[in-house]
Short mmCIF file of C-alpha atoms and ligand atoms in Angstrom, two decimals:
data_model
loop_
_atom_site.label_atom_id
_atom_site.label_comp_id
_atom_site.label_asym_id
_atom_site.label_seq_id
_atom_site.Cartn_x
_atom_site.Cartn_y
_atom_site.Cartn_z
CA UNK E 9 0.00 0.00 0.00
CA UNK E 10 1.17 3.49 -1.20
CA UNK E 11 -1.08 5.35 0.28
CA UNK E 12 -3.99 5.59 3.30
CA UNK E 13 -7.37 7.44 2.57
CA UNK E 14 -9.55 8.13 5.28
CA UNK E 15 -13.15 8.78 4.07
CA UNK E 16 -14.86 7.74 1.11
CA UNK E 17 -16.59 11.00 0.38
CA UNK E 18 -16.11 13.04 -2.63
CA UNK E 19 -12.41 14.51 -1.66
CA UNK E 20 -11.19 11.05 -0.50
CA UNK E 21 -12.24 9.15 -3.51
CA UNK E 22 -11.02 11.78 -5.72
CA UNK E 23 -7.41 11.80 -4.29
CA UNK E 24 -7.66 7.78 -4.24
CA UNK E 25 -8.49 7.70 -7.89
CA UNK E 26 -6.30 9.94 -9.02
CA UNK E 27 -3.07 8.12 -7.21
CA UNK E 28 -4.36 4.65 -8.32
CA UNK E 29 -4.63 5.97 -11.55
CA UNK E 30 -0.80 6.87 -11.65
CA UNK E 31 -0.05 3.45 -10.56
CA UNK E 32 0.07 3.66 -6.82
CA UNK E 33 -1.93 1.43 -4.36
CA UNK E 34 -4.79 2.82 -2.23
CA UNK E 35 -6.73 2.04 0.51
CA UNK E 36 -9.76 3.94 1.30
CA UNK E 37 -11.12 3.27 4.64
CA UNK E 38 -14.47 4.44 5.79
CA UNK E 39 -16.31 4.01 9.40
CA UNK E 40 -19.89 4.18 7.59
CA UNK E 41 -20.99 1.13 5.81
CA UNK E 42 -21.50 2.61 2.38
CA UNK E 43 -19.22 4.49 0.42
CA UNK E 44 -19.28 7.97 -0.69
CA UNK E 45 -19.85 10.25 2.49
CA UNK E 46 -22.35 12.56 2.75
CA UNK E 47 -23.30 12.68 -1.26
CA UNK E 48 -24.57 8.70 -0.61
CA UNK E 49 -27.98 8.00 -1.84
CA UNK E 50 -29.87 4.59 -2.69
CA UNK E 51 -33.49 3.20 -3.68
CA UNK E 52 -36.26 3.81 -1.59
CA UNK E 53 -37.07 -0.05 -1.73
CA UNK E 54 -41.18 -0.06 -2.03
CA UNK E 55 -41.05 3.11 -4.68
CA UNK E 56 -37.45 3.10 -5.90
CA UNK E 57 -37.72 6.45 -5.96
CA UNK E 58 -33.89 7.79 -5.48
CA UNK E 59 -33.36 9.61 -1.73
CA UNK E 60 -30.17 11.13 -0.95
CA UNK E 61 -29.40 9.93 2.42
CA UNK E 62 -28.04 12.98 4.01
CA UNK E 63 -30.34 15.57 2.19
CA UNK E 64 -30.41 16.97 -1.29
CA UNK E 65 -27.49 17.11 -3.25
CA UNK E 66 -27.17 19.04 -6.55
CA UNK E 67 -24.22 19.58 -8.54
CA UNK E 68 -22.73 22.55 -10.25
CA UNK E 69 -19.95 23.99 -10.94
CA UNK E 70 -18.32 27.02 -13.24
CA UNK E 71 -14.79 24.98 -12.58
CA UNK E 72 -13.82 23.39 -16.03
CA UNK E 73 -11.52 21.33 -14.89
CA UNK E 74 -14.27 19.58 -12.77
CA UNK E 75 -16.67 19.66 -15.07
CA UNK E 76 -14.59 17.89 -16.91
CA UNK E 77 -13.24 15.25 -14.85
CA UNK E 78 -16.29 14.55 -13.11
CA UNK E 79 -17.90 13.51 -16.75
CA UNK E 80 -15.17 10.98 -16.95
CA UNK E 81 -17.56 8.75 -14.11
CA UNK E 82 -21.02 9.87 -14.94
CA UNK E 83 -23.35 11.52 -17.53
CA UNK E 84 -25.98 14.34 -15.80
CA UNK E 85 -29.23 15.55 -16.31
CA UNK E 86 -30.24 19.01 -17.30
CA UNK E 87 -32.20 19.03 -14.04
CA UNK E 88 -32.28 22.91 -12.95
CA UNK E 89 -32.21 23.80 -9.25
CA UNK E 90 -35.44 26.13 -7.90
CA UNK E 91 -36.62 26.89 -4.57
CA UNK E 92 -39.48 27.65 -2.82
CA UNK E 93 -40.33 28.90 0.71
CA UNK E 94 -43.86 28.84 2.73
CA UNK E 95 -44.10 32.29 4.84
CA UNK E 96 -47.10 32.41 6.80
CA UNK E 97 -48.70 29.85 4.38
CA UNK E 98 -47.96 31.51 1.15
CA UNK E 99 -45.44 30.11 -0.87
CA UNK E 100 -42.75 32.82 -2.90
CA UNK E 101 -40.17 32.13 -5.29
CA UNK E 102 -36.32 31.63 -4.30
CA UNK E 103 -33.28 33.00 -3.73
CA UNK E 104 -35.12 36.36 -3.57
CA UNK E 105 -35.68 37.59 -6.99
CA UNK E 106 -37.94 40.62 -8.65
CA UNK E 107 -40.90 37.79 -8.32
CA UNK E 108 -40.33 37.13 -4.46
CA UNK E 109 -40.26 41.09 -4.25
CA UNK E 110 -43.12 41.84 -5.92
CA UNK E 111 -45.26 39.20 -4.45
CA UNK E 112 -44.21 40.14 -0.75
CA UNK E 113 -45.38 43.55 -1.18
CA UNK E 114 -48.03 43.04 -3.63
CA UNK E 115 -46.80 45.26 -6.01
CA UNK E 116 -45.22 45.66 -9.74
CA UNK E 117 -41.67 47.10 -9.20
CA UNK E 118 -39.70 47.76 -12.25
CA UNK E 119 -35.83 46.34 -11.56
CA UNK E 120 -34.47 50.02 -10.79
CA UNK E 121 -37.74 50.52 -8.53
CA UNK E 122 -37.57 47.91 -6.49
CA UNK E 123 -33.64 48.59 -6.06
CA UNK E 124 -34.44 51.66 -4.89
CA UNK E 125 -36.68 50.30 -2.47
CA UNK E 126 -34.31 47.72 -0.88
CA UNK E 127 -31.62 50.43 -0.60
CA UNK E 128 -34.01 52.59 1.34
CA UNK E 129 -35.20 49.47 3.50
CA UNK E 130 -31.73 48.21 4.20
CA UNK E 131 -30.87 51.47 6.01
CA UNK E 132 -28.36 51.41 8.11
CA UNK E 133 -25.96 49.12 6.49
CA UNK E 134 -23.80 48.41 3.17
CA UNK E 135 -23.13 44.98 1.65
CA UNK E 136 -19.32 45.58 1.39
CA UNK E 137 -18.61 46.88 4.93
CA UNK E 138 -21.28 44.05 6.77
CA UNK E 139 -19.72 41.99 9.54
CA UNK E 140 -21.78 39.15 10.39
CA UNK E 141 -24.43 37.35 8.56
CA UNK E 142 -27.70 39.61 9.96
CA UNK E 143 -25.77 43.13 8.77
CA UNK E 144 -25.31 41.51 5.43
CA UNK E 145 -28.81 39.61 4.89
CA UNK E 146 -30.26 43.03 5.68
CA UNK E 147 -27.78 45.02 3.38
CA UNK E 148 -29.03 42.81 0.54
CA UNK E 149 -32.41 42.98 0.63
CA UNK E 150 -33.72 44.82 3.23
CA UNK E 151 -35.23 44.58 6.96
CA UNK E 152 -38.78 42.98 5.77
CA UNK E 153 -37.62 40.79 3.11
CA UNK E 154 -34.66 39.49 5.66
CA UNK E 155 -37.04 39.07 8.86
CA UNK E 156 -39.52 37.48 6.52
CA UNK E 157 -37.27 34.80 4.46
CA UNK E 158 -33.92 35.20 6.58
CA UNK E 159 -33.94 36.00 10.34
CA UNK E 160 -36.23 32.73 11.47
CA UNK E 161 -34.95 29.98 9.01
CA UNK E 162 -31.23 31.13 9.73
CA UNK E 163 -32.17 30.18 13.27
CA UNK E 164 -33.64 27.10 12.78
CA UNK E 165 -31.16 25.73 10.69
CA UNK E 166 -28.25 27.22 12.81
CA UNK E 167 -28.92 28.13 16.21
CA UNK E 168 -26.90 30.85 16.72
CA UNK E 169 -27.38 34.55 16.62
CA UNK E 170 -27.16 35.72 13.41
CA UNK E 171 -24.98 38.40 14.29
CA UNK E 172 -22.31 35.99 15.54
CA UNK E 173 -22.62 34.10 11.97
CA UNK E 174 -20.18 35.05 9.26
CA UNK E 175 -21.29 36.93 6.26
CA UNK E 176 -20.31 34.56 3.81
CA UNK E 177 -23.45 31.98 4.89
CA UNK E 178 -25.37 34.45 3.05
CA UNK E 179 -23.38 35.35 0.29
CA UNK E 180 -24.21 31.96 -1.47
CA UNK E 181 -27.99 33.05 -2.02
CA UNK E 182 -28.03 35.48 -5.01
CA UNK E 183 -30.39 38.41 -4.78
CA UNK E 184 -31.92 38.86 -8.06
CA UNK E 185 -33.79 41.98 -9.72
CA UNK E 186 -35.14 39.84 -12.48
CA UNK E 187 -37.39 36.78 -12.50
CA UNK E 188 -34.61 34.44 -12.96
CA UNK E 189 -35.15 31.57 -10.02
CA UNK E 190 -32.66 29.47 -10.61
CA UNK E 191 -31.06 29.00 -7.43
CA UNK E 192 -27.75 28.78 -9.01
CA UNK E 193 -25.49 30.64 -11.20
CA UNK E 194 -22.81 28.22 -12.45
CA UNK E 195 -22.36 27.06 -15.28
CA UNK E 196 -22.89 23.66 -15.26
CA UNK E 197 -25.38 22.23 -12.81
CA UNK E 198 -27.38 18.51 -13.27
CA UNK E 199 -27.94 15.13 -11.39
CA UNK E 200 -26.04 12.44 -11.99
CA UNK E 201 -27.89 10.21 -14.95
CA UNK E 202 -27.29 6.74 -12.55
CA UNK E 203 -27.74 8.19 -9.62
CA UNK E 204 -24.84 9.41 -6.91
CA UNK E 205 -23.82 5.85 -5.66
CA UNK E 206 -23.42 4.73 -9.51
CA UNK E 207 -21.03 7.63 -10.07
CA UNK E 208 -19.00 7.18 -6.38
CA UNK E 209 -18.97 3.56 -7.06
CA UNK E 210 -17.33 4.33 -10.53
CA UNK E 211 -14.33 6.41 -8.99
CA UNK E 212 -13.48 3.85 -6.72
CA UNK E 213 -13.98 1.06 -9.46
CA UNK E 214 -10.13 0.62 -10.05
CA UNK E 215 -7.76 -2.94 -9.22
CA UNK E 216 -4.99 -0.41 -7.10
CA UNK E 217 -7.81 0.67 -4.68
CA UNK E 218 -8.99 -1.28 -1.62
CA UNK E 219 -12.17 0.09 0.27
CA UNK E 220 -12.73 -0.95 3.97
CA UNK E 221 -15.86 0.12 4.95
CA UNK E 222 -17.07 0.00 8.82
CA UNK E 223 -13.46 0.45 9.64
CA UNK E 224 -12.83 3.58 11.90
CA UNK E 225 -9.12 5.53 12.14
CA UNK E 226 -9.40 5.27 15.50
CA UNK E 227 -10.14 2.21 15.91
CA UNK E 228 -6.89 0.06 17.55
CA UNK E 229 -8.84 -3.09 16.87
CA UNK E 230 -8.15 -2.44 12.83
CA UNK E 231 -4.76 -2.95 10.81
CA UNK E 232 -5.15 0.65 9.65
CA UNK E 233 -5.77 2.75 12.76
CA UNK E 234 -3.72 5.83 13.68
CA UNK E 235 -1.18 4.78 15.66
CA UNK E 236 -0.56 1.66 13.19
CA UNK E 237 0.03 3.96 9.73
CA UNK E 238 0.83 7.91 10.63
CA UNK E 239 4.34 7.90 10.16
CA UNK E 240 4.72 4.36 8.37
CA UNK E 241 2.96 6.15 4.78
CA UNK E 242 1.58 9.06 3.77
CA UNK E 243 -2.03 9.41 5.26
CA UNK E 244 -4.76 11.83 3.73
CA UNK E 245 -7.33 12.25 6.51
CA UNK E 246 -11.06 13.61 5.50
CA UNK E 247 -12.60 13.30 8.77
CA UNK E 248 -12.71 15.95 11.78
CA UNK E 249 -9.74 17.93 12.13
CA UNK E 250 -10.59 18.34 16.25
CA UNK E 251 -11.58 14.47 16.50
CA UNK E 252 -7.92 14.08 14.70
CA UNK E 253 -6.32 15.91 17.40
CA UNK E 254 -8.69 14.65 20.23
CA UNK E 255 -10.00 17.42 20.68
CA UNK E 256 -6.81 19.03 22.59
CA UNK E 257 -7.79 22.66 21.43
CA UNK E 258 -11.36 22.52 22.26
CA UNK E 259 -13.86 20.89 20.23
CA UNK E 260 -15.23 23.02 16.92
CA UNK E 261 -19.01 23.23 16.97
CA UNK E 262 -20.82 21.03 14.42
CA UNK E 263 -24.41 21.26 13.03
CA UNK E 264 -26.12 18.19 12.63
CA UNK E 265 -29.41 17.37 10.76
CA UNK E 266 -31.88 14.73 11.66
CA UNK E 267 -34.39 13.49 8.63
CA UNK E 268 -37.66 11.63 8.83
CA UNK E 269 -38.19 10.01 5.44
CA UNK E 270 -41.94 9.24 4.61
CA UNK E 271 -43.68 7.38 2.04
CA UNK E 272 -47.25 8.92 1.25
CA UNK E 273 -49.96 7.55 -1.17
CA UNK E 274 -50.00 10.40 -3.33
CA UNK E 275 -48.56 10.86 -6.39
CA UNK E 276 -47.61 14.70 -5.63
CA UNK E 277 -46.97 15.75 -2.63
CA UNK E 278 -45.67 19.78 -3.09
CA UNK E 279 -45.35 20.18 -6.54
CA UNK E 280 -41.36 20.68 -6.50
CA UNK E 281 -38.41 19.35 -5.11
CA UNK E 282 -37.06 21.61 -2.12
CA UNK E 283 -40.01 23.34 -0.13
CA UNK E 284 -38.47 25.40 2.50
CA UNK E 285 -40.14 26.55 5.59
CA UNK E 286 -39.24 30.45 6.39
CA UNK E 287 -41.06 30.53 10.12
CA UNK E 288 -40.23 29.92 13.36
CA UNK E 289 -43.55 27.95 14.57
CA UNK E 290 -42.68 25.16 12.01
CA UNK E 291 -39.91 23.02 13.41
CA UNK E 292 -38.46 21.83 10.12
CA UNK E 293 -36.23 23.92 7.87
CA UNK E 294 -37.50 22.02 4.95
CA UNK E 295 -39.29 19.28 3.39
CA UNK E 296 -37.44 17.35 -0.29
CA UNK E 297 -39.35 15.42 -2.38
CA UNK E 298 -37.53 13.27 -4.39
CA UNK E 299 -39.15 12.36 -7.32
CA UNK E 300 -39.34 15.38 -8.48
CA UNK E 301 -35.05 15.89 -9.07
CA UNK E 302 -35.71 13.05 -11.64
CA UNK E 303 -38.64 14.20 -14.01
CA UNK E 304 -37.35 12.09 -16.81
CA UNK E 305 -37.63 8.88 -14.77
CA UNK E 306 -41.05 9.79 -14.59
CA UNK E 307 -42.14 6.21 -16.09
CA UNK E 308 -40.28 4.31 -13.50
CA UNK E 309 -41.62 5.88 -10.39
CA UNK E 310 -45.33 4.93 -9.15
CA UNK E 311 -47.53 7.51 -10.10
CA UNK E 312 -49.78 6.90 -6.18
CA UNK E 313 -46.86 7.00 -3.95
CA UNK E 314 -43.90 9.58 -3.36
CA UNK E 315 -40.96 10.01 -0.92
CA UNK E 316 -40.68 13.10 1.59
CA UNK E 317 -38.26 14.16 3.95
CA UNK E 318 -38.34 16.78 6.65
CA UNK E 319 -34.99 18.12 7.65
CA UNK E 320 -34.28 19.47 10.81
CA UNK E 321 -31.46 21.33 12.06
CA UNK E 322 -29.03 21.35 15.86
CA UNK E 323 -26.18 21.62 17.32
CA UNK E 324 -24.15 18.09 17.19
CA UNK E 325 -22.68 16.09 19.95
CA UNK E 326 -19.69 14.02 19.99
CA UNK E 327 -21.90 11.30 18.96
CA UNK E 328 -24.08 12.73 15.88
CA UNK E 329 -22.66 13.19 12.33
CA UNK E 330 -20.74 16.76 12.00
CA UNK E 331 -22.40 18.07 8.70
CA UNK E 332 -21.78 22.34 8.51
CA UNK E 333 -19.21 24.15 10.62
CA UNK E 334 -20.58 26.86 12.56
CA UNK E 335 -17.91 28.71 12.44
CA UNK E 336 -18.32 31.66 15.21
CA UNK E 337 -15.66 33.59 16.74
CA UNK E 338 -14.24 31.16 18.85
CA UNK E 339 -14.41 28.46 15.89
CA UNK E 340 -12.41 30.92 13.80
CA UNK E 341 -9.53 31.04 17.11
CA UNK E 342 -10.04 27.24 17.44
CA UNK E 343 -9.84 26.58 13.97
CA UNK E 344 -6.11 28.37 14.09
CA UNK E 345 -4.71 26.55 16.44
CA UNK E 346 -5.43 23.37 14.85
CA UNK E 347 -3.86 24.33 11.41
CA UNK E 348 -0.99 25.03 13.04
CA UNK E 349 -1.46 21.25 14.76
CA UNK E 350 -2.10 20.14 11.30
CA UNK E 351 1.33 21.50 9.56
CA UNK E 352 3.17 19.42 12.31
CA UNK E 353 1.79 16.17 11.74
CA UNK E 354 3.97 14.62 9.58
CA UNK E 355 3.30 12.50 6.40
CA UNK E 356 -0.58 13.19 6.85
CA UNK E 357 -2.48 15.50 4.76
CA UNK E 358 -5.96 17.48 6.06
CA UNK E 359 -8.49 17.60 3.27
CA UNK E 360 -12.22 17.67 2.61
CA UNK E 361 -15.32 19.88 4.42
CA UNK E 362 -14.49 17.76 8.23
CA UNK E 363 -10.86 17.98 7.55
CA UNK E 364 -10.29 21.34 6.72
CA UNK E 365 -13.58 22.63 8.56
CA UNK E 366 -15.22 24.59 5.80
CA UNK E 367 -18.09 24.77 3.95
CA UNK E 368 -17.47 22.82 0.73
CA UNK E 369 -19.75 21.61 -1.91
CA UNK E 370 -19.25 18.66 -4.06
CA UNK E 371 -17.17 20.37 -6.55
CA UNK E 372 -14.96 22.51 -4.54
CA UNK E 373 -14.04 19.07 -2.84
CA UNK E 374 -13.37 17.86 -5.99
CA UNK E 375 -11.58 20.69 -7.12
CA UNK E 376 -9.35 21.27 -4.06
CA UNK E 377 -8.28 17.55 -4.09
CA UNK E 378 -7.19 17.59 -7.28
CA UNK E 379 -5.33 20.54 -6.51
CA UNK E 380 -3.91 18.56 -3.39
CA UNK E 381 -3.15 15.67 -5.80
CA UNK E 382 -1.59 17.63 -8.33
CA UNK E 383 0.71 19.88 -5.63
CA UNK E 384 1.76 18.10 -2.70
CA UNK E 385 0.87 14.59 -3.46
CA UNK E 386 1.90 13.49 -6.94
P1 FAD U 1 -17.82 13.71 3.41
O1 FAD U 1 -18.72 13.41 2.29
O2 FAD U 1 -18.41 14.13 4.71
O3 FAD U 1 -16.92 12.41 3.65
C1 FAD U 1 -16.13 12.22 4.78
C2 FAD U 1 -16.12 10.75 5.09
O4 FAD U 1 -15.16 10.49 6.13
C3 FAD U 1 -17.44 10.22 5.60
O5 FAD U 1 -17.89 9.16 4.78
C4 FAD U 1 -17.13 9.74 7.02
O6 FAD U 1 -17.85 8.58 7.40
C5 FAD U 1 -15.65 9.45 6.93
N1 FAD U 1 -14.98 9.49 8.22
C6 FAD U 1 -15.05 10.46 9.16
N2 FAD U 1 -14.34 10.11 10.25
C7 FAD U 1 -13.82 8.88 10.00
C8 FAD U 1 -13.01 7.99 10.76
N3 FAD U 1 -12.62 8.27 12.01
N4 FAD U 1 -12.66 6.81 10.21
C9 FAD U 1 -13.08 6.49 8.96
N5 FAD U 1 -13.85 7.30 8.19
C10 FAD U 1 -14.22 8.49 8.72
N6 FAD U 1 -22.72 19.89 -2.02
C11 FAD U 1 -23.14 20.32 -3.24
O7 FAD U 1 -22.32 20.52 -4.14
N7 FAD U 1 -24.47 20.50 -3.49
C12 FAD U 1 -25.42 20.27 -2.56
O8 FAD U 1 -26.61 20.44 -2.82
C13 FAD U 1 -25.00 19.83 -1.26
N8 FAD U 1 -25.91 19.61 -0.29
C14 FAD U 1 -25.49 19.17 0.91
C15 FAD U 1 -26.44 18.92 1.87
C16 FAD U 1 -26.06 18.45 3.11
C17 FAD U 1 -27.11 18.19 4.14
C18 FAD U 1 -24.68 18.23 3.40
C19 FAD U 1 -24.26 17.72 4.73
C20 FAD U 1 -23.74 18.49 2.43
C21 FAD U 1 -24.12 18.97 1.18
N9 FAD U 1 -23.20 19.20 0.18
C22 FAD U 1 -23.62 19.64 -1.05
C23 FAD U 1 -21.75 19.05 0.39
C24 FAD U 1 -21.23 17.67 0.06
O9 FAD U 1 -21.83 16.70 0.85
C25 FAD U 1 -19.72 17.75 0.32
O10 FAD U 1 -19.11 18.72 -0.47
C26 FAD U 1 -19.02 16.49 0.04
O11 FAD U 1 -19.67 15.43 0.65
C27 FAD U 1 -17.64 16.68 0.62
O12 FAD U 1 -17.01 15.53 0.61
P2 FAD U 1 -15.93 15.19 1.71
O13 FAD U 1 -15.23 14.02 1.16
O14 FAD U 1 -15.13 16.36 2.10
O15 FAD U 1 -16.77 14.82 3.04
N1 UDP U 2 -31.26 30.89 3.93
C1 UDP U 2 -32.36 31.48 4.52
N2 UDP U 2 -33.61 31.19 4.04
C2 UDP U 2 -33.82 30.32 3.03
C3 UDP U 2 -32.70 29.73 2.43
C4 UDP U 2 -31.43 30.03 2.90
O1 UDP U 2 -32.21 32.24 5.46
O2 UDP U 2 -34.98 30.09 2.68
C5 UDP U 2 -29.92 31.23 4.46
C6 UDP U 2 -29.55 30.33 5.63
O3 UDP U 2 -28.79 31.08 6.55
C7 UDP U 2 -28.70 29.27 4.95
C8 UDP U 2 -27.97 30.09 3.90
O4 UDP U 2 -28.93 31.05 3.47
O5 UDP U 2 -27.81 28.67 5.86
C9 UDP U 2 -27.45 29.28 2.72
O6 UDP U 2 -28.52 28.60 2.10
P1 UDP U 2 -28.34 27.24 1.34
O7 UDP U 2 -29.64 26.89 0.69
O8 UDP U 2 -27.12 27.34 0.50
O9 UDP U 2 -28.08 26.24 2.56
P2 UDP U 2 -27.75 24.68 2.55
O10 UDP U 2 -28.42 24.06 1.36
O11 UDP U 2 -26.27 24.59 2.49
O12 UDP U 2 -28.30 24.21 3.84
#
């Protein structure tokens, strides 16, 4: 063996394909017992309607490189992401756009006139100067569009103060003054033709890699724990930096998500894919139905039955699945003492959203271990 991946999600298979493609020998170890991380989905056996395990997962990306080296495992749909949220039991358009605008104050705003209008509702602050993620969600589009769409759901899904979360959260929702409700901008964006497992199971398809799965890194009862390989060959780890480091500068705080999956006897459900819930009296942050992020297997799927799942959103112990990095003030300090942990550890490399503690999606994972492979490992 040339080389020890831990994790099977997106960054760790990348980095293992890419060495066993140059000839070296990987294993990929992973405590779950499926492959592919957080992007894992499968069947839902009595529909087979597709559910992504760990919530809804789209793909995009404006990265060529990715775009074309993920097309070297799978083929993807021209599904196009949009977004609703319920407010008070009316439903608007997402990421907030001329429509959601319009419809909120039950008016007919031209573009410039309803720019105008956020500018003089957003008051007190400016997008470029805003310090947390309240000043900015306000600077964008205003007090009554960001207490109305913003203020609650941020709380739901993260707990914490707005005003202690960075600005950045926000900056991934475009504000639009058109119509335009895609809830993207790149430019590519699709599903995976075969489905995510199909394309994971592809990348790992290769006679130099090896994947363990139900094997944990710190497990001593396993031939590749910790103690047994750091040092003996180079090691890319994917999981948490903190856990890594047991927890010797504090642990970082995690958000975790719990799902209840449900099958109903009715052919549609909501009408769309992602219905989010903006309020505070409605526990979830929002409900996926799957069917609909696969219109063209439309002849495949029962026409009486769908798939839901509610998502909910809190903090996550020791115990629960560490999905988004909070990232407040003392995460940030935290954060900076384990880099510098990190550089010290010889022969093992930090990658990946846990690893790196980061907000990542699939292809900036992708993308940065390539970028790994390409300058420090090959
Ligand atoms: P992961 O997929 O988390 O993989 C890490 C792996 O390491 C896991 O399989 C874990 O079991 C394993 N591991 C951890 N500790 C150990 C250990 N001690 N021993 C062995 N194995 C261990 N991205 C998008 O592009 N679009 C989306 O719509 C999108 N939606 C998302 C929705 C949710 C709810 C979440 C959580 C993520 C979403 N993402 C999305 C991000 C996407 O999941 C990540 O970018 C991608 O999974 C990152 O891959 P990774 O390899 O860094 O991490
Ligand atoms: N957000 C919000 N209301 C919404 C959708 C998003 O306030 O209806 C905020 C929220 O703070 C969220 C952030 O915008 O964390 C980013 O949204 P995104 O849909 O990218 O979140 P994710 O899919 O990663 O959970």
């Amino acid at each position: 063996m040339d080389l020890l991946v831990v994790g099977s999600g997106f960054f760790g298979l990348t980095i293992a394909e890419r060495a066993a493609a140059s000839g070296r020998k990987v294993t990929v170890i992973d405590r779950r017992p499926h492959i592919g991380g957080n992007a894992y989905s499968e069947d839902e056996p009595t529909t087979g309607i597709e559910v992504h395990r760990y919530g809804a997962h789209l793909f995009h990306t404006s990265n060529p490189g990715v775009w074309e080296y993920v097309n070297r495992f799978t083929t993807f749909t021209d599904y196009v992401h949009r977004v609703y949220t319920n407010h008070k039991g009316v439903v608007f358009p997402l990421p907030i756009n001329l429509g959601t605008i319009n419809q909120f104050f039950q008016a007919a705003y031209s573009p410039d006139e309803a720019r105008a209008l956020v500018h003089e509702l957003a008051g007190e602050f400016d997008a470029k100067d805003a310090a947390n993620l309240e000043e900015k969600g306000i600077a964008l589009i205003g007090r009554p569009l960001y207490e109305a769409f913003i203020r609650d759901y941020t709380a739901k899904q993260w707990q914490t103060d707005p005003k202690d979360l960075p600005a950045e959260i926000i900056s991934r929702l475009p504000v639009r003054y058109t119509y335009d409700n895609r809830y993207f901008n790149d430019t590519w964006e699709g599903l995976p033709t075969d489905g995510y497992t199909a394309w994971l199971e592809r990348m790992a398809d290769h006679p130099n890699i090896e994947v363990r799965l139900g094997t944990d890194f710190f497990d001593d009862s396993q031939p590749f724990h910790k103690t047994a390989t750091v040092g003996q060959l180079p090691v890319v780890y994917t999981g948490p930096v903190d856990r890594y480091f047991d927890y010797a500068e504090g642990a970082l705080s995690w958000r975790t998500l719990d799902f209840e999956q449900e099958v109903l006897d009715v052919g549609d459900f909501q009408g769309t894919s992602v219905m989010n819930y903006a309020d505070a009296d409605v526990p979830y942050t929002r409900i996926h139905e799957f069917k609909h992020f696969h219109p063209e297997r439309a002849d495949r799927h029962p026409s009486d039955k769908t798939v839901i799942m509610r998502e909910f959103s809190r903090f996550a112990t020791r115990e629960d699945e560490p999905y988004y990095p909070v990232n407040t003030p003392d995460d940030r300090a935290g954060l900076v003492a384990y880099r510098e942990l990190a550089k010290g550890e010889q022969g093992v490399l930090f990658g990946g959203r846990l690893g790196t503690y980061q907000y990542l999606d699939m292809h900036m994972a992708i993308g940065s271990a390539l970028s790994m492979w390409n300058n420090q490992l090959a």
